[in-house]
């Protein structure tokens, strides 16, 4: 069984005076957090303990009881009558921050020592403990009661006393079968929300390696992400190689065009106003709109990818690694737009990964080298061209591909998504394969580029196929390639899908 956590976000409905209570409650929570962070800093050894032991130790250091009348650093000096569950939530929040801070500090010290040992100057600044605290208050059991779909009773610090208040809730209902975590009071702008983490258990089909090596019928959904019109092209394929379905997720041009328009507007506004004020965001509204479009686009696309995988009962989702953004020349709006389209690909991957995980689907990534240049059927180098042009050469970003080795013709993005899927299965088939003739030939030749890559690729079979793409001129690619994709019998036919 595997576990997945999601957060249910609900809107709280309250009178204007109660917003001040929530704010006072959060301020107090942060005061208590800051206090405990100081206590931990004064007793760093606490961090060697488990969270549970650390909690006990910290309470002993701070909390007055009959048995413990004179603690070292009494919490009462900061705030009196803190409910136990409020205190514990704050302690755990402080512990989290302290663990993160001290591990950063340790990493910094290590890097510093390493640099000094080599006689180098070390310029990096040390991490600093948080100067301001802006944590959201967690409501442990005892700080809330009588929860229903439409209301909850919360215990909050009003600024003068502790008080129970009943708040109406709207928004998503809590699922019945899930396990609830402690809700948190979250402020966004002027509105307060209740966020409740929920845990769900689902049946896991094992690691990707296990699925791919033990079940030839495991369905893999491979995804090629683009910055052109076809934002995502997904193909479902079994491990043995049958291609079951493909879908094109469109809309790239609309997002790109819209974003470019806004970026152009920002550039013109900046030109008009001249110097930009330091530490002040210009064109706030336009930037917000851009951010919103990117965010929403990434959610829509990732959602459709996972829906498609689910619909075809795929249990593995595979992308290519993003690689580096190659800066291009051009106007501010063009450069900025490409950068954002590239970031959006990263976002789509991250969102798809967590959405897939919730659906019991595992996600992996493969080497991106030449995924668009390789023929999915025979692994030779393909020609990439636009409709109406001769099928030769390689026009970056063109929609069609043709393979002169095996005669495959089809959509370039679909071909890339097939190659991505193949690389995942090749990764686990590696041990059974003798080195390809091509590899031997390369090693003998001792070509400058070939050797270091060969060395690197020992554990990464995905590079092998990538090299086949380069090797078209040797005329060996076809034999090696044919063997690798034997099972893909119908790919030539399948690849001839019309552009949707
Ligand atoms: Zn081919």
Tab-separated table of C-alpha atoms and ligand atoms in Angstrom:
chain	number	residue	atom	x	y	z
A	1	UNK	CA	0.000	0.000	0.000
A	2	UNK	CA	1.175	3.501	-0.746
A	3	UNK	CA	0.039	6.766	0.714
A	4	UNK	CA	-0.836	10.070	-0.905
A	5	UNK	CA	-1.584	13.377	0.765
A	6	UNK	CA	-3.733	16.140	-0.627
A	7	UNK	CA	-5.018	19.312	0.912
A	8	UNK	CA	-8.674	20.229	0.949
A	9	UNK	CA	-9.014	24.005	0.884
A	10	UNK	CA	-12.183	25.532	2.250
A	11	UNK	CA	-13.276	29.132	2.568
A	12	UNK	CA	-14.198	30.398	6.020
A	13	UNK	CA	-17.174	32.723	6.306
A	14	UNK	CA	-17.027	35.076	9.275
A	15	UNK	CA	-17.846	38.610	10.346
A	16	UNK	CA	-15.297	41.400	9.887
A	17	UNK	CA	-14.368	41.495	13.597
A	18	UNK	CA	-13.411	37.826	13.492
A	19	UNK	CA	-10.764	38.411	10.828
A	20	UNK	CA	-8.900	40.359	13.524
A	21	UNK	CA	-9.139	37.326	15.824
A	22	UNK	CA	-7.602	35.039	13.214
A	23	UNK	CA	-4.833	37.564	12.703
A	24	UNK	CA	-4.180	37.858	16.461
A	25	UNK	CA	-4.182	34.080	16.733
A	26	UNK	CA	-1.583	33.789	13.982
A	27	UNK	CA	0.592	36.506	15.505
A	28	UNK	CA	0.611	34.670	18.822
A	29	UNK	CA	1.379	31.392	17.086
A	30	UNK	CA	4.418	32.967	15.458
A	31	UNK	CA	5.584	34.507	18.731
A	32	UNK	CA	5.508	31.085	20.321
A	33	UNK	CA	7.300	29.573	17.298
A	34	UNK	CA	10.022	32.215	17.484
A	35	UNK	CA	10.384	31.588	21.223
A	36	UNK	CA	10.872	27.856	20.713
A	37	UNK	CA	13.301	28.455	17.876
A	38	UNK	CA	15.404	30.462	20.367
A	39	UNK	CA	15.139	27.673	22.927
A	40	UNK	CA	16.349	25.159	20.343
A	41	UNK	CA	19.223	27.443	19.338
A	42	UNK	CA	20.266	27.544	22.982
A	43	UNK	CA	20.023	23.729	23.208
A	44	UNK	CA	21.074	22.504	19.784
A	45	UNK	CA	21.439	18.917	21.037
A	46	UNK	CA	17.651	18.697	20.963
A	47	UNK	CA	17.849	18.330	17.207
A	48	UNK	CA	19.496	14.936	17.626
A	49	UNK	CA	16.272	13.661	19.158
A	50	UNK	CA	13.215	12.407	17.328
A	51	UNK	CA	10.363	14.895	17.004
A	52	UNK	CA	8.473	13.212	19.814
A	53	UNK	CA	11.435	13.192	22.219
A	54	UNK	CA	12.325	16.749	21.214
A	55	UNK	CA	8.804	17.863	22.052
A	56	UNK	CA	9.044	16.375	25.534
A	57	UNK	CA	12.470	17.917	26.089
A	58	UNK	CA	11.316	21.333	24.957
A	59	UNK	CA	8.265	21.228	27.194
A	60	UNK	CA	10.478	20.328	30.127
A	61	UNK	CA	12.653	23.349	29.377
A	62	UNK	CA	9.753	25.766	29.104
A	63	UNK	CA	6.509	24.564	30.616
A	64	UNK	CA	5.676	25.115	34.270
A	65	UNK	CA	3.929	22.213	36.016
A	66	UNK	CA	3.745	21.074	39.624
A	67	UNK	CA	6.551	18.643	38.975
A	68	UNK	CA	8.522	21.143	36.924
A	69	UNK	CA	8.055	24.420	38.841
A	70	UNK	CA	11.151	26.230	37.564
A	71	UNK	CA	11.911	25.497	33.892
A	72	UNK	CA	15.034	27.038	32.333
A	73	UNK	CA	13.261	29.235	29.811
A	74	UNK	CA	9.617	29.564	30.874
A	75	UNK	CA	7.095	30.121	28.079
A	76	UNK	CA	4.984	32.115	30.526
A	77	UNK	CA	7.402	34.999	30.194
A	78	UNK	CA	6.386	35.323	26.542
A	79	UNK	CA	2.730	34.429	26.739
A	80	UNK	CA	0.552	33.073	29.504
A	81	UNK	CA	-2.113	30.374	29.422
A	82	UNK	CA	-1.193	28.915	26.063
A	83	UNK	CA	-3.352	25.820	25.479
A	84	UNK	CA	-1.255	22.670	25.372
A	85	UNK	CA	-2.235	21.793	21.811
A	86	UNK	CA	-1.482	25.291	20.555
A	87	UNK	CA	1.937	25.073	22.219
A	88	UNK	CA	2.666	21.681	20.689
A	89	UNK	CA	1.708	22.822	17.195
A	90	UNK	CA	4.056	25.794	17.593
A	91	UNK	CA	6.857	23.559	18.932
A	92	UNK	CA	6.590	21.264	15.923
A	93	UNK	CA	6.591	24.222	13.537
A	94	UNK	CA	9.693	25.631	15.271
A	95	UNK	CA	11.369	22.225	15.165
A	96	UNK	CA	10.777	22.002	11.426
A	97	UNK	CA	12.320	25.426	10.853
A	98	UNK	CA	15.240	24.674	13.153
A	99	UNK	CA	16.019	21.359	11.458
A	100	UNK	CA	16.013	23.054	8.087
A	101	UNK	CA	18.150	25.966	9.286
A	102	UNK	CA	20.776	23.823	11.015
A	103	UNK	CA	21.081	21.428	8.113
A	104	UNK	CA	21.646	24.403	5.799
A	105	UNK	CA	24.216	25.714	8.227
A	106	UNK	CA	26.009	22.376	8.355
A	107	UNK	CA	26.076	22.200	4.558
A	108	UNK	CA	27.511	25.707	4.411
A	109	UNK	CA	30.226	24.881	6.959
A	110	UNK	CA	31.188	21.797	5.009
A	111	UNK	CA	31.453	23.742	1.774
A	112	UNK	CA	33.509	26.387	3.540
A	113	UNK	CA	35.946	23.878	5.017
A	114	UNK	CA	36.278	22.164	1.680
A	115	UNK	CA	37.086	25.437	-0.053
A	116	UNK	CA	39.564	26.476	2.616
A	117	UNK	CA	41.287	23.108	2.545
A	118	UNK	CA	41.906	23.687	-1.148
A	119	UNK	CA	43.200	27.161	-0.384
A	120	UNK	CA	40.326	28.814	-2.204
A	121	UNK	CA	38.457	31.857	-1.044
A	122	UNK	CA	34.926	31.191	0.098
A	123	UNK	CA	32.479	33.981	-0.573
A	124	UNK	CA	29.140	32.366	0.141
A	125	UNK	CA	27.315	33.891	3.090
A	126	UNK	CA	26.162	31.695	5.935
A	127	UNK	CA	22.441	31.020	6.258
A	128	UNK	CA	20.731	33.208	8.851
A	129	UNK	CA	18.008	32.110	11.255
A	130	UNK	CA	14.541	33.426	10.350
A	131	UNK	CA	14.212	37.095	11.259
A	132	UNK	CA	10.470	37.228	10.834
A	133	UNK	CA	7.966	34.476	11.311
A	134	UNK	CA	4.994	33.969	9.114
A	135	UNK	CA	3.729	30.488	9.861
A	136	UNK	CA	0.122	29.471	9.596
A	137	UNK	CA	-1.364	28.127	12.812
A	138	UNK	CA	-2.042	24.394	12.865
A	139	UNK	CA	-5.104	23.334	14.791
A	140	UNK	CA	-4.318	20.147	16.650
A	141	UNK	CA	-7.132	18.023	18.051
A	142	UNK	CA	-8.538	19.951	20.988
A	143	UNK	CA	-8.329	23.266	19.158
A	144	UNK	CA	-11.368	22.479	17.033
A	145	UNK	CA	-14.603	20.540	17.397
A	146	UNK	CA	-18.040	19.878	15.903
A	147	UNK	CA	-16.798	19.768	12.353
A	148	UNK	CA	-19.434	19.265	9.663
A	149	UNK	CA	-19.520	19.958	5.938
A	150	UNK	CA	-20.839	23.434	6.556
A	151	UNK	CA	-19.269	24.561	9.825
A	152	UNK	CA	-16.558	24.080	12.425
A	153	UNK	CA	-15.974	25.377	15.955
A	154	UNK	CA	-12.460	26.741	16.483
A	155	UNK	CA	-10.557	27.825	19.563
A	156	UNK	CA	-8.658	31.016	18.791
A	157	UNK	CA	-6.759	33.765	20.571
A	158	UNK	CA	-8.808	36.907	20.050
A	159	UNK	CA	-6.065	39.262	21.147
A	160	UNK	CA	-7.403	39.405	24.710
A	161	UNK	CA	-8.612	35.897	25.555
A	162	UNK	CA	-9.066	32.361	24.256
A	163	UNK	CA	-12.476	31.876	22.730
A	164	UNK	CA	-14.468	29.210	20.902
A	165	UNK	CA	-16.041	30.495	17.719
A	166	UNK	CA	-18.303	28.815	15.203
A	167	UNK	CA	-17.358	29.453	11.584
A	168	UNK	CA	-19.271	28.551	8.455
A	169	UNK	CA	-17.342	26.656	5.783
A	170	UNK	CA	-17.853	26.621	2.023
A	171	UNK	CA	-15.896	24.817	-0.653
A	172	UNK	CA	-14.916	21.250	-1.351
A	173	UNK	CA	-16.370	18.645	0.957
A	174	UNK	CA	-14.108	16.273	2.832
A	175	UNK	CA	-14.013	12.797	1.302
A	176	UNK	CA	-15.572	10.162	3.526
A	177	UNK	CA	-12.917	7.460	3.314
A	178	UNK	CA	-9.858	9.656	3.893
A	179	UNK	CA	-7.820	10.133	7.020
A	180	UNK	CA	-7.844	13.760	8.188
A	181	UNK	CA	-4.741	15.613	9.324
A	182	UNK	CA	-4.687	18.729	11.482
A	183	UNK	CA	-6.325	21.658	9.716
A	184	UNK	CA	-4.469	24.934	9.323
A	185	UNK	CA	-5.730	28.493	9.347
A	186	UNK	CA	-4.345	30.099	6.206
A	187	UNK	CA	-4.497	33.728	5.202
A	188	UNK	CA	-4.460	34.637	1.527
A	189	UNK	CA	-4.888	38.321	0.919
A	190	UNK	CA	-7.739	39.377	3.178
A	191	UNK	CA	-9.447	36.027	3.245
A	192	UNK	CA	-8.948	33.209	5.736
A	193	UNK	CA	-9.114	29.605	4.662
A	194	UNK	CA	-9.104	26.256	6.358
A	195	UNK	CA	-6.649	23.813	4.777
A	196	UNK	CA	-7.041	20.194	5.785
A	197	UNK	CA	-4.452	17.615	4.721
A	198	UNK	CA	-5.989	14.250	3.938
A	199	UNK	CA	-4.235	10.956	3.499
A	200	UNK	CA	-5.425	8.296	1.185
A	201	UNK	CA	-4.097	4.808	0.788
A	202	UNK	CA	-3.988	3.102	-2.564
A	203	UNK	CA	-2.745	-0.147	-3.942
A	204	UNK	CA	0.669	0.207	-5.486
A	205	UNK	CA	1.744	-1.922	-8.417
A	206	UNK	CA	5.393	-1.832	-7.376
A	207	UNK	CA	8.372	0.118	-8.635
A	208	UNK	CA	8.693	0.997	-12.285
A	209	UNK	CA	11.544	-1.471	-12.648
A	210	UNK	CA	9.404	-4.265	-11.244
A	211	UNK	CA	6.450	-3.372	-13.440
A	212	UNK	CA	8.507	-3.116	-16.594
A	213	UNK	CA	10.594	-6.241	-16.026
A	214	UNK	CA	7.894	-8.580	-14.728
A	215	UNK	CA	4.850	-7.674	-16.800
A	216	UNK	CA	5.105	-7.257	-20.534
A	217	UNK	CA	1.568	-5.889	-20.616
A	218	UNK	CA	2.370	-2.950	-18.325
A	219	UNK	CA	1.060	0.145	-20.057
A	220	UNK	CA	3.348	3.142	-20.274
A	221	UNK	CA	2.143	6.613	-21.128
A	222	UNK	CA	5.017	8.585	-22.650
A	223	UNK	CA	4.744	12.334	-22.967
A	224	UNK	CA	6.578	14.738	-25.230
A	225	UNK	CA	6.251	18.324	-24.016
A	226	UNK	CA	6.709	21.134	-26.479
A	227	UNK	CA	6.696	24.863	-26.644
A	228	UNK	CA	4.785	24.867	-29.929
A	229	UNK	CA	1.087	24.260	-30.590
A	230	UNK	CA	1.148	20.636	-29.414
A	231	UNK	CA	1.881	21.362	-25.759
A	232	UNK	CA	1.863	17.669	-24.951
A	233	UNK	CA	1.723	14.559	-27.084
A	234	UNK	CA	0.998	11.368	-25.142
A	235	UNK	CA	1.285	7.817	-26.368
A	236	UNK	CA	0.219	4.649	-24.614
A	237	UNK	CA	2.445	1.659	-25.245
A	238	UNK	CA	2.898	-1.701	-23.597
A	239	UNK	CA	6.331	-2.837	-22.457
A	240	UNK	CA	6.498	-5.332	-25.304
A	241	UNK	CA	5.894	-2.529	-27.752
A	242	UNK	CA	2.281	-2.419	-28.944
A	243	UNK	CA	1.126	1.123	-29.426
A	244	UNK	CA	-2.401	1.534	-28.164
A	245	UNK	CA	-3.330	5.198	-28.381
A	246	UNK	CA	-2.049	8.712	-28.919
A	247	UNK	CA	-3.467	12.054	-27.964
A	248	UNK	CA	-2.425	15.588	-28.882
A	249	UNK	CA	-3.012	18.291	-26.297
A	250	UNK	CA	-3.240	21.553	-28.168
A	251	UNK	CA	-3.379	25.171	-27.178
A	252	UNK	CA	0.313	26.122	-27.076
A	253	UNK	CA	-0.063	28.838	-29.648
A	254	UNK	CA	-2.900	30.495	-27.793
A	255	UNK	CA	-0.971	30.558	-24.510
A	256	UNK	CA	2.239	31.704	-26.229
A	257	UNK	CA	0.497	34.412	-28.228
A	258	UNK	CA	-1.322	35.756	-25.211
A	259	UNK	CA	1.779	35.717	-23.041
A	260	UNK	CA	3.862	37.389	-25.722
A	261	UNK	CA	1.302	40.155	-26.085
A	262	UNK	CA	1.445	40.888	-22.349
A	263	UNK	CA	5.252	40.764	-22.260
A	264	UNK	CA	5.349	43.209	-25.144
A	265	UNK	CA	3.036	45.491	-23.222
A	266	UNK	CA	5.334	45.304	-20.181
A	267	UNK	CA	8.340	46.146	-22.354
A	268	UNK	CA	6.560	49.174	-23.809
A	269	UNK	CA	5.437	50.345	-20.366
A	270	UNK	CA	8.991	50.029	-19.087
A	271	UNK	CA	10.285	51.958	-22.045
A	272	UNK	CA	7.840	54.736	-21.295
A	273	UNK	CA	8.581	55.003	-17.583
A	274	UNK	CA	12.339	54.741	-17.993
A	275	UNK	CA	14.263	53.570	-14.920
A	276	UNK	CA	12.702	50.824	-12.838
A	277	UNK	CA	12.315	51.486	-9.132
A	278	UNK	CA	14.394	49.133	-7.025
A	279	UNK	CA	12.597	46.540	-4.904
A	280	UNK	CA	9.319	47.448	-6.471
A	281	UNK	CA	7.421	45.230	-8.848
A	282	UNK	CA	6.416	47.102	-11.970
A	283	UNK	CA	3.350	46.245	-14.043
A	284	UNK	CA	1.940	44.183	-11.207
A	285	UNK	CA	-1.324	43.458	-12.932
A	286	UNK	CA	0.259	42.255	-16.172
A	287	UNK	CA	2.725	40.025	-14.363
A	288	UNK	CA	-0.069	38.535	-12.310
A	289	UNK	CA	-2.046	37.756	-15.432
A	290	UNK	CA	0.961	36.046	-17.021
A	291	UNK	CA	1.565	34.009	-13.898
A	292	UNK	CA	-2.070	33.052	-13.758
A	293	UNK	CA	-2.179	31.930	-17.388
A	294	UNK	CA	0.947	29.793	-16.937
A	295	UNK	CA	-0.317	28.266	-13.736
A	296	UNK	CA	-3.724	27.466	-15.107
A	297	UNK	CA	-2.315	26.143	-18.363
A	298	UNK	CA	0.023	23.818	-16.486
A	299	UNK	CA	-2.840	22.510	-14.375
A	300	UNK	CA	-5.091	21.929	-17.375
A	301	UNK	CA	-2.428	20.167	-19.415
A	302	UNK	CA	-1.113	18.019	-16.563
A	303	UNK	CA	-4.664	17.077	-15.723
A	304	UNK	CA	-5.383	15.956	-19.271
A	305	UNK	CA	-2.176	13.935	-19.405
A	306	UNK	CA	-3.102	12.054	-16.250
A	307	UNK	CA	-6.709	11.626	-17.377
A	308	UNK	CA	-5.485	10.096	-20.626
A	309	UNK	CA	-3.111	7.759	-18.794
A	310	UNK	CA	-5.873	6.719	-16.396
A	311	UNK	CA	-8.369	6.158	-19.172
A	312	UNK	CA	-5.989	3.695	-20.824
A	313	UNK	CA	-4.983	2.102	-17.527
A	314	UNK	CA	-1.360	3.120	-17.840
A	315	UNK	CA	0.573	2.621	-14.596
A	316	UNK	CA	3.765	4.426	-15.601
A	317	UNK	CA	4.115	7.957	-16.902
A	318	UNK	CA	7.361	8.965	-18.580
A	319	UNK	CA	8.738	12.342	-19.622
A	320	UNK	CA	12.131	13.430	-20.852
A	321	UNK	CA	14.452	15.479	-18.647
A	322	UNK	CA	14.066	19.126	-19.456
A	323	UNK	CA	17.659	19.890	-20.326
A	324	UNK	CA	18.799	23.476	-20.469
A	325	UNK	CA	17.078	26.429	-21.953
A	326	UNK	CA	19.013	27.609	-24.957
A	327	UNK	CA	18.860	31.369	-24.955
A	328	UNK	CA	17.785	32.827	-28.274
A	329	UNK	CA	18.204	36.256	-29.695
A	330	UNK	CA	15.300	38.553	-30.259
A	331	UNK	CA	13.035	41.024	-28.597
A	332	UNK	CA	12.407	41.029	-24.865
A	333	UNK	CA	8.933	39.608	-25.417
A	334	UNK	CA	10.273	36.732	-27.532
A	335	UNK	CA	13.047	35.791	-25.140
A	336	UNK	CA	10.820	36.172	-22.108
A	337	UNK	CA	8.129	34.141	-23.757
A	338	UNK	CA	10.431	31.240	-24.574
A	339	UNK	CA	11.779	31.252	-21.061
A	340	UNK	CA	8.292	31.055	-19.641
A	341	UNK	CA	7.206	28.364	-22.066
A	342	UNK	CA	10.238	26.390	-20.879
A	343	UNK	CA	9.348	26.924	-17.224
A	344	UNK	CA	5.829	25.855	-18.002
A	345	UNK	CA	7.113	22.496	-19.223
A	346	UNK	CA	8.745	22.013	-15.827
A	347	UNK	CA	5.542	22.944	-14.111
A	348	UNK	CA	3.470	20.566	-16.235
A	349	UNK	CA	5.875	17.773	-15.293
A	350	UNK	CA	5.678	18.519	-11.565
A	351	UNK	CA	1.913	18.826	-11.548
A	352	UNK	CA	1.463	15.709	-13.686
A	353	UNK	CA	3.766	13.774	-11.341
A	354	UNK	CA	1.726	14.480	-8.248
A	355	UNK	CA	-1.602	14.103	-10.002
A	356	UNK	CA	-0.438	10.790	-11.423
A	357	UNK	CA	0.757	9.643	-8.012
A	358	UNK	CA	-2.709	10.205	-6.620
A	359	UNK	CA	-4.065	8.005	-9.367
A	360	UNK	CA	-1.555	5.276	-8.454
A	361	UNK	CA	0.653	6.047	-11.484
A	362	UNK	CA	4.428	6.398	-11.081
A	363	UNK	CA	6.430	8.945	-13.040
A	364	UNK	CA	9.913	8.738	-14.514
A	365	UNK	CA	12.138	10.735	-16.811
A	366	UNK	CA	14.552	9.683	-19.528
A	367	UNK	CA	17.509	11.237	-21.283
A	368	UNK	CA	16.279	13.899	-23.698
A	369	UNK	CA	19.178	13.633	-26.138
A	370	UNK	CA	17.900	13.616	-29.716
A	371	UNK	CA	14.420	12.370	-28.849
A	372	UNK	CA	13.096	14.469	-31.737
A	373	UNK	CA	15.811	13.433	-34.169
A	374	UNK	CA	15.556	9.705	-33.755
A	375	UNK	CA	13.246	7.426	-35.724
A	376	UNK	CA	10.965	5.561	-33.338
A	377	UNK	CA	10.975	2.528	-35.606
A	378	UNK	CA	14.601	2.050	-36.637
A	379	UNK	CA	16.495	4.684	-34.580
A	380	UNK	CA	18.132	6.353	-37.553
A	381	UNK	CA	18.298	10.064	-37.952
A	382	UNK	CA	15.064	11.479	-39.304
A	383	UNK	CA	14.440	14.374	-41.637
A	384	UNK	CA	12.197	17.003	-40.152
A	385	UNK	CA	10.212	19.279	-42.407
A	386	UNK	CA	7.034	21.233	-42.841
A	387	UNK	CA	4.150	20.275	-45.060
A	388	UNK	CA	4.743	21.149	-48.701
A	389	UNK	CA	8.522	21.074	-48.259
A	390	UNK	CA	10.829	18.295	-49.394
A	391	UNK	CA	11.319	15.625	-46.703
A	392	UNK	CA	14.987	16.295	-46.025
A	393	UNK	CA	17.296	18.142	-43.673
A	394	UNK	CA	16.323	19.073	-40.155
A	395	UNK	CA	14.133	22.117	-39.670
A	396	UNK	CA	13.953	22.751	-35.935
A	397	UNK	CA	10.378	22.676	-34.688
A	398	UNK	CA	8.861	21.545	-38.011
A	399	UNK	CA	5.763	19.343	-37.671
A	400	UNK	CA	6.640	16.310	-39.832
A	401	UNK	CA	9.344	13.654	-39.847
A	402	UNK	CA	10.459	11.152	-42.436
A	403	UNK	CA	12.964	8.335	-42.022
A	404	UNK	CA	14.970	7.460	-45.090
A	405	UNK	CA	16.176	4.201	-43.573
A	406	UNK	CA	12.823	2.541	-42.943
A	407	UNK	CA	10.383	4.801	-44.731
A	408	UNK	CA	8.558	5.899	-41.582
A	409	UNK	CA	6.663	9.147	-42.008
A	410	UNK	CA	4.610	10.920	-39.437
A	411	UNK	CA	4.111	13.620	-36.885
A	412	UNK	CA	7.346	14.796	-35.315
A	413	UNK	CA	5.982	15.225	-31.797
A	414	UNK	CA	4.296	11.850	-31.821
A	415	UNK	CA	7.533	10.248	-32.994
A	416	UNK	CA	9.326	11.934	-30.080
A	417	UNK	CA	6.772	10.653	-27.572
A	418	UNK	CA	7.306	7.105	-28.897
A	419	UNK	CA	11.067	7.437	-28.537
A	420	UNK	CA	10.640	8.640	-24.943
A	421	UNK	CA	8.550	5.563	-24.108
A	422	UNK	CA	11.106	3.240	-25.695
A	423	UNK	CA	13.935	4.731	-23.696
A	424	UNK	CA	12.215	3.824	-20.462
A	425	UNK	CA	11.851	0.153	-21.370
A	426	UNK	CA	15.364	0.062	-22.825
A	427	UNK	CA	16.698	1.197	-19.489
A	428	UNK	CA	15.633	-2.070	-17.900
A	429	UNK	CA	16.426	-4.311	-20.840
A	430	UNK	CA	20.040	-3.270	-20.916
A	431	UNK	CA	21.586	-6.217	-19.129
A	432	UNK	CA	20.236	-8.695	-21.662
A	433	UNK	CA	21.802	-6.932	-24.611
A	434	UNK	CA	25.299	-7.382	-25.992
A	435	UNK	CA	26.986	-4.120	-26.996
A	436	UNK	CA	25.639	-2.972	-30.323
A	437	UNK	CA	27.849	-3.289	-33.393
A	438	UNK	CA	27.752	0.455	-33.627
A	439	UNK	CA	29.205	0.856	-30.193
A	440	UNK	CA	32.100	-1.500	-30.983
A	441	UNK	CA	32.812	0.317	-34.183
A	442	UNK	CA	32.853	3.642	-32.412
A	443	UNK	CA	35.205	2.430	-29.751
A	444	UNK	CA	37.643	1.103	-32.308
A	445	UNK	CA	37.564	4.320	-34.181
A	446	UNK	CA	38.162	6.124	-30.925
A	447	UNK	CA	36.264	9.130	-32.099
A	448	UNK	CA	36.670	12.095	-29.824
A	449	UNK	CA	33.001	12.375	-29.003
A	450	UNK	CA	32.172	8.708	-28.930
A	451	UNK	CA	34.398	7.502	-26.137
A	452	UNK	CA	33.503	9.647	-23.166
A	453	UNK	CA	29.851	9.119	-23.913
A	454	UNK	CA	30.292	5.384	-24.110
A	455	UNK	CA	31.886	5.468	-20.716
A	456	UNK	CA	29.115	7.533	-19.298
A	457	UNK	CA	26.328	5.496	-20.741
A	458	UNK	CA	27.233	2.221	-19.065
A	459	UNK	CA	24.318	2.572	-16.728
A	460	UNK	CA	22.191	4.660	-18.927
A	461	UNK	CA	20.980	2.718	-21.898
A	462	UNK	CA	18.924	5.611	-23.073
A	463	UNK	CA	22.055	7.183	-24.488
A	464	UNK	CA	22.640	4.234	-26.743
A	465	UNK	CA	19.654	4.817	-28.861
A	466	UNK	CA	20.432	8.485	-28.932
A	467	UNK	CA	23.735	7.723	-30.588
A	468	UNK	CA	22.072	5.707	-33.259
A	469	UNK	CA	20.479	8.874	-34.389
A	470	UNK	CA	23.861	10.413	-35.070
A	471	UNK	CA	25.194	7.417	-36.823
A	472	UNK	CA	23.036	7.454	-39.864
A	473	UNK	CA	25.977	7.848	-42.177
A	474	UNK	CA	27.629	4.642	-40.992
A	475	UNK	CA	24.749	2.620	-42.334
A	476	UNK	CA	24.730	0.388	-39.282
A	477	UNK	CA	21.876	2.064	-37.528
A	478	UNK	CA	19.229	0.062	-39.245
A	479	UNK	CA	20.383	-3.383	-38.108
A	480	UNK	CA	20.848	-2.324	-34.538
A	481	UNK	CA	17.659	-0.370	-34.594
A	482	UNK	CA	15.487	-3.086	-36.031
A	483	UNK	CA	16.425	-5.402	-33.238
A	484	UNK	CA	15.614	-2.848	-30.622
A	485	UNK	CA	12.111	-2.145	-31.795
A	486	UNK	CA	11.116	-5.500	-33.144
A	487	UNK	CA	7.816	-5.544	-31.320
A	488	UNK	CA	6.672	-2.236	-32.776
A	489	UNK	CA	5.210	-3.785	-35.850
A	490	UNK	CA	2.511	-1.317	-36.585
A	491	UNK	CA	4.317	1.881	-35.839
A	492	UNK	CA	4.750	2.888	-39.473
A	493	UNK	CA	1.054	2.749	-39.966
A	494	UNK	CA	0.344	4.393	-36.654
A	495	UNK	CA	2.773	7.193	-37.264
A	496	UNK	CA	0.974	8.214	-40.390
A	497	UNK	CA	-1.720	9.844	-38.290
A	498	UNK	CA	-2.937	13.071	-39.789
A	499	UNK	CA	-2.173	16.229	-37.905
A	500	UNK	CA	-5.113	16.840	-35.693
B	1	LIG	ZN1	13.335	4.674	-39.383
